[in-house]
PDB file of C-alpha atoms in Angstrom:
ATOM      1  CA  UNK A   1      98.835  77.500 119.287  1.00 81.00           C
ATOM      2  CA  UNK A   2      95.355  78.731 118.279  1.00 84.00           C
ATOM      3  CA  UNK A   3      96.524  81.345 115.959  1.00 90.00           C
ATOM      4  CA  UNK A   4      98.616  78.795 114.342  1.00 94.00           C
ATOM      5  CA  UNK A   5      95.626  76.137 113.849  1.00 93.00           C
ATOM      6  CA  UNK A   6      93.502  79.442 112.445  1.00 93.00           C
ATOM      7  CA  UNK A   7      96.513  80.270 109.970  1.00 95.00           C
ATOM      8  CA  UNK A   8      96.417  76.553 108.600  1.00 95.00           C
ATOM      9  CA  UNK A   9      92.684  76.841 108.583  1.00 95.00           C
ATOM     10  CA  UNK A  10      92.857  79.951 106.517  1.00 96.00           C
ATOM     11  CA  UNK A  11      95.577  78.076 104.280  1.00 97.00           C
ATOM     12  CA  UNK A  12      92.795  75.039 103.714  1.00 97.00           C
ATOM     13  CA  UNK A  13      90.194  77.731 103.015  1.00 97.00           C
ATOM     14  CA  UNK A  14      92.317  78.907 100.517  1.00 97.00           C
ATOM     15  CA  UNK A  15      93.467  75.961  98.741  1.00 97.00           C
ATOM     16  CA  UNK A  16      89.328  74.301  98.715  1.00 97.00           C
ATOM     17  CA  UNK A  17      88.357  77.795  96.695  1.00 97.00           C
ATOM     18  CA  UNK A  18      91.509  77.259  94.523  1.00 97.00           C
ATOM     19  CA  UNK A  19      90.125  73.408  94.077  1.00 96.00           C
ATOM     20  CA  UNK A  20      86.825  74.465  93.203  1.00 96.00           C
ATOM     21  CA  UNK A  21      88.071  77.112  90.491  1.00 95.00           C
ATOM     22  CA  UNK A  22      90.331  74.232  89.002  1.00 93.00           C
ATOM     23  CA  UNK A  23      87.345  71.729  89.047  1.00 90.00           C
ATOM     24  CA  UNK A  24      84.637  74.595  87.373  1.00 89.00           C
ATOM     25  CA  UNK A  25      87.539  75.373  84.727  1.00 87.00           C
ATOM     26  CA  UNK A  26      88.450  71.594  83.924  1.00 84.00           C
ATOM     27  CA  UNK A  27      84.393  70.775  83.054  1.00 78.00           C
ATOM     28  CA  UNK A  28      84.134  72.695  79.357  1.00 73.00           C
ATOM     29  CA  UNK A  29      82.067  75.211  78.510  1.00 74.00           C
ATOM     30  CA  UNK A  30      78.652  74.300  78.655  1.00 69.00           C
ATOM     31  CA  UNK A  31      79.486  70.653  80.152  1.00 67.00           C
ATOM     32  CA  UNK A  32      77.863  69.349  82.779  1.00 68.00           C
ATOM     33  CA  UNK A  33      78.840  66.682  85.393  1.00 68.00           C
ATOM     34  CA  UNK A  34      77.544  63.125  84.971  1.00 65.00           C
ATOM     35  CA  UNK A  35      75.703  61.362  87.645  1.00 62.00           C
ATOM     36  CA  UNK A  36      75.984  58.164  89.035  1.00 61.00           C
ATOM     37  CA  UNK A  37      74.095  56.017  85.252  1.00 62.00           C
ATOM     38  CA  UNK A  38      75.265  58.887  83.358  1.00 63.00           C
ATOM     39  CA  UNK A  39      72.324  59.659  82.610  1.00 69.00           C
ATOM     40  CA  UNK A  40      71.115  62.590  84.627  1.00 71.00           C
ATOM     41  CA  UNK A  41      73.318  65.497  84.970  1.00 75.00           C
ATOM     42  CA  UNK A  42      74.029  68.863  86.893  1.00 79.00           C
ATOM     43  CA  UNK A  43      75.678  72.114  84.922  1.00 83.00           C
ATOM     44  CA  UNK A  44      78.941  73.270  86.042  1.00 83.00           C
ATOM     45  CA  UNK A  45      77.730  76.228  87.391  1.00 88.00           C
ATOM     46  CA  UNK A  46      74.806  74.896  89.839  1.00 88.00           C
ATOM     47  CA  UNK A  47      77.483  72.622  91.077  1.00 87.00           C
ATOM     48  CA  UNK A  48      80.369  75.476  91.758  1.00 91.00           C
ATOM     49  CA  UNK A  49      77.404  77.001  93.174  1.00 94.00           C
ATOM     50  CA  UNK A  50      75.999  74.292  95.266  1.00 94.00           C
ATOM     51  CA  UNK A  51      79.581  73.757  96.380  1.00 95.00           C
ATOM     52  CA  UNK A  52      80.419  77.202  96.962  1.00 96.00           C
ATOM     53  CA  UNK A  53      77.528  78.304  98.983  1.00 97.00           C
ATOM     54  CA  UNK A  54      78.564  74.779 101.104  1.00 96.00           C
ATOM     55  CA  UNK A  55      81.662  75.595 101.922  1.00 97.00           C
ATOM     56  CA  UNK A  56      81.039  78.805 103.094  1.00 97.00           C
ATOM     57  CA  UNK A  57      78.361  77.805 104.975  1.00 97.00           C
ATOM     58  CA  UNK A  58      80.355  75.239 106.800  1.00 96.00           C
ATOM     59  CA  UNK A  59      83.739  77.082 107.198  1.00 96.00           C
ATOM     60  CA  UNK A  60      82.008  80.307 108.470  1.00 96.00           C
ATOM     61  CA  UNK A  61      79.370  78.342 111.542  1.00 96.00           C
ATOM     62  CA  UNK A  62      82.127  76.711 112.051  1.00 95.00           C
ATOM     63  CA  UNK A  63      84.259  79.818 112.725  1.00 94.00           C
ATOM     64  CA  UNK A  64      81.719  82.034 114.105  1.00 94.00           C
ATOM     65  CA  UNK A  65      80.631  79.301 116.763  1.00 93.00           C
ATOM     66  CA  UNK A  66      84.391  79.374 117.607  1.00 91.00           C
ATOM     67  CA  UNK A  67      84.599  83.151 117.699  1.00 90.00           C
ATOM     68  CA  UNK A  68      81.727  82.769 120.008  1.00 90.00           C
ATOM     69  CA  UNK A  69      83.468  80.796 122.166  1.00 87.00           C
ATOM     70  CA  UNK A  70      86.941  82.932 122.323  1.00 83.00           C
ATOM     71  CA  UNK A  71      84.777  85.418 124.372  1.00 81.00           C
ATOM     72  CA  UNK A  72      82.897  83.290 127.108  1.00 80.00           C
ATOM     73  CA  UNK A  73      83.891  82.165 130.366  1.00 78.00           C
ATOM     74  CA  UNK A  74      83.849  78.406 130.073  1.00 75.00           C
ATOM     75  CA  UNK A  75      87.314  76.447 131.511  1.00 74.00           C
ATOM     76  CA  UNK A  76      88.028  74.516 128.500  1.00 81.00           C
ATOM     77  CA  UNK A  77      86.960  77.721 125.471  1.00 84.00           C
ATOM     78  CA  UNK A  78      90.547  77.919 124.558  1.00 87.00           C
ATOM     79  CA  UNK A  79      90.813  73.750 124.242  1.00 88.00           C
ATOM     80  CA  UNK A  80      86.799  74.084 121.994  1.00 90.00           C
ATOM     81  CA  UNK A  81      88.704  76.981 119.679  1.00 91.00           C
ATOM     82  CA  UNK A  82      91.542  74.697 118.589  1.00 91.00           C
ATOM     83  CA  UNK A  83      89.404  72.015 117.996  1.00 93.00           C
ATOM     84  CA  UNK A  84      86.875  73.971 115.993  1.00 93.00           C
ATOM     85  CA  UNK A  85      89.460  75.478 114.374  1.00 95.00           C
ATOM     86  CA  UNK A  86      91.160  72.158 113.181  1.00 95.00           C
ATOM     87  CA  UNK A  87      88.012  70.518 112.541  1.00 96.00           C
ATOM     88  CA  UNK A  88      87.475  73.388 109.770  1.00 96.00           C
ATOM     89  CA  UNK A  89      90.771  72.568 108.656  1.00 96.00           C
ATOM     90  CA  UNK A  90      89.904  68.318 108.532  1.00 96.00           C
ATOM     91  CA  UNK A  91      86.615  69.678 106.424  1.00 96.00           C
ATOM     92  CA  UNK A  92      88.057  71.506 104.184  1.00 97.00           C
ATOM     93  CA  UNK A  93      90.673  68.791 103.310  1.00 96.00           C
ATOM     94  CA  UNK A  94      87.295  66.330 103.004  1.00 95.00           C
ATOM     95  CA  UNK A  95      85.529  69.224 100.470  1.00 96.00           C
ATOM     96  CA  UNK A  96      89.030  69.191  98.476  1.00 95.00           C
ATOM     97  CA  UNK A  97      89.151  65.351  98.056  1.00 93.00           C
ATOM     98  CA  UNK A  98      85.897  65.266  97.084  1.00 91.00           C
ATOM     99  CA  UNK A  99      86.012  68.063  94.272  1.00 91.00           C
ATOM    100  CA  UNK A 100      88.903  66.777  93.234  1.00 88.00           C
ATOM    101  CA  UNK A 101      87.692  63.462  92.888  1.00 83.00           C
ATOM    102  CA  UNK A 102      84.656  64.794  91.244  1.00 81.00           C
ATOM    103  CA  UNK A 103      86.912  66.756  88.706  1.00 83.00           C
ATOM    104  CA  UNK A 104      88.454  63.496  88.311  1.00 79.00           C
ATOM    105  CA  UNK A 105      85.822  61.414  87.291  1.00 74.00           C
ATOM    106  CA  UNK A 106      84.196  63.351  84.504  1.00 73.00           C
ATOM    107  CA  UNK A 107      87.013  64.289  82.911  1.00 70.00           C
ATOM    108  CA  UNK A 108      87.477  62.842  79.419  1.00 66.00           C
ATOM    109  CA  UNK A 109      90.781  61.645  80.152  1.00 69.00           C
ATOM    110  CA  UNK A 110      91.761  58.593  80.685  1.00 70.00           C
ATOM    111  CA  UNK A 111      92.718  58.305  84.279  1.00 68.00           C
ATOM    112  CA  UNK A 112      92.118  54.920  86.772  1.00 68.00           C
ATOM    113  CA  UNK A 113      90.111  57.121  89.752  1.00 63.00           C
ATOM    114  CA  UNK A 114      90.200  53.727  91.788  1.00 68.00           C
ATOM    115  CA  UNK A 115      93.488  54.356  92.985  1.00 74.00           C
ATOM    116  CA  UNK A 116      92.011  57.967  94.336  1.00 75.00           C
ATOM    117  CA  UNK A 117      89.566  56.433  96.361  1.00 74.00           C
ATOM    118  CA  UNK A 118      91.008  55.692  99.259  1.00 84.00           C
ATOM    119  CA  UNK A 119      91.955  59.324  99.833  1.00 88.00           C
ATOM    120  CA  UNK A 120      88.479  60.372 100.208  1.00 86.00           C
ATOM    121  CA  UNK A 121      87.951  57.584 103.231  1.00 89.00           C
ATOM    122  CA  UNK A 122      90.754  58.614 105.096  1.00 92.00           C
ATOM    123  CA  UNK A 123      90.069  62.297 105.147  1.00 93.00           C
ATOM    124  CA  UNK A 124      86.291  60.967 105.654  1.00 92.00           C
ATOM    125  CA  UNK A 125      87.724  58.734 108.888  1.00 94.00           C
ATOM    126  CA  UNK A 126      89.711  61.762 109.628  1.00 95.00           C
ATOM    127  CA  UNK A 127      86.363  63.831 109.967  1.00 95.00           C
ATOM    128  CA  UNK A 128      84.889  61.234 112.014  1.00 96.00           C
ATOM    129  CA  UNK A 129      87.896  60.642 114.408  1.00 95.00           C
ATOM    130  CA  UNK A 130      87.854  64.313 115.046  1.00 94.00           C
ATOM    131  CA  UNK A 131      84.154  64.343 115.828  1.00 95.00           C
ATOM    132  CA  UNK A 132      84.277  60.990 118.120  1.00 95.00           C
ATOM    133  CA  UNK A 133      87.934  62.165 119.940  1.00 93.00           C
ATOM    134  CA  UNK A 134      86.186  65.281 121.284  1.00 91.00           C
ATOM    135  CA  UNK A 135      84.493  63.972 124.139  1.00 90.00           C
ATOM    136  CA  UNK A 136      87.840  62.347 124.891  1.00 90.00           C
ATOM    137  CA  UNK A 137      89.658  65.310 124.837  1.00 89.00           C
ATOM    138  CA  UNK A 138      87.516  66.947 127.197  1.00 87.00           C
ATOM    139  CA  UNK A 139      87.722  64.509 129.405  1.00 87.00           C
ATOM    140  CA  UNK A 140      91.362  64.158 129.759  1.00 86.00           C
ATOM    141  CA  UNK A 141      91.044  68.085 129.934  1.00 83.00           C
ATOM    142  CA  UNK A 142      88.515  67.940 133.123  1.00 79.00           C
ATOM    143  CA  UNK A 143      90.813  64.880 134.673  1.00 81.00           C
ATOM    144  CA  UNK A 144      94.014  66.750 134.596  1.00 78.00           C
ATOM    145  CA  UNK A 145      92.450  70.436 135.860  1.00 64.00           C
TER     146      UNK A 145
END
């Protein structure tokens, strides 16, 4: 089941790098990204960048601390590698919804982004249900061994 959860992990990984090349390309050519007045504003590259370095920051802890735990002796490392694994996965559905809500917004077409909202809460509820479910997972791990 693991290697399954770390194949759609990989497949996330994938498609957040191919969001983030679509939202760098869709900002022209010396563009930059309007913040919240409009007034103050970040170039397209520091924020491919900035999101960039993120992501691979996140995704690789996240898998390293997992790799960790595939070698150690504790009862429940093959339950902690699934759910590191799919946690990844949950981020980097979070970091696509928010690029491409980004990309979205400061475009200069003409596009109602209010109906887009929404996704970004549910794969933000989706990160937090993931976080606050572990310690009930474990549980119903240590009540059934």
């Amino acid at each position: 089941m693991n290697k399954l959860i770390k194949a759609f992990w990989f497949f996330t990984l994938l498609a957040t790098l191919a969001t983030l090349l679509y939202t760098y390309a869709a900002i022209p050519i010396g563009g930059s990204l309007s913040l919240f007045d409009g007034q103050n504003t970040i170039s397209r590259e520091t924020v491919f960048n900035v999101s960039l370095a993120f992501i691979t920051i996140c995704n690789f802890s996240i898998y390293s601390i997992a790799r960790k735990f595939r070698k150690s002796e504790v009862p429940v490392a093959e339950f902690l590698v699934g759910w590191l694994m799919s946690f990844a996965t949950v981020l980097n559905f979070f970091f696509m919804s928010s690029l491409t809500f980004i990309q979205l917004v400061n475009s200069g077409e003409n596009f109602d982004f209010s109906n887009f909202g929404y996704y970004i809460y549910i794969t933000l509820g989706l990160v937090i249900g993931w976080v606050v479910a572990l310690p009930f997972f474990i549980l119903n791990l240590k009540n059934k061994a």
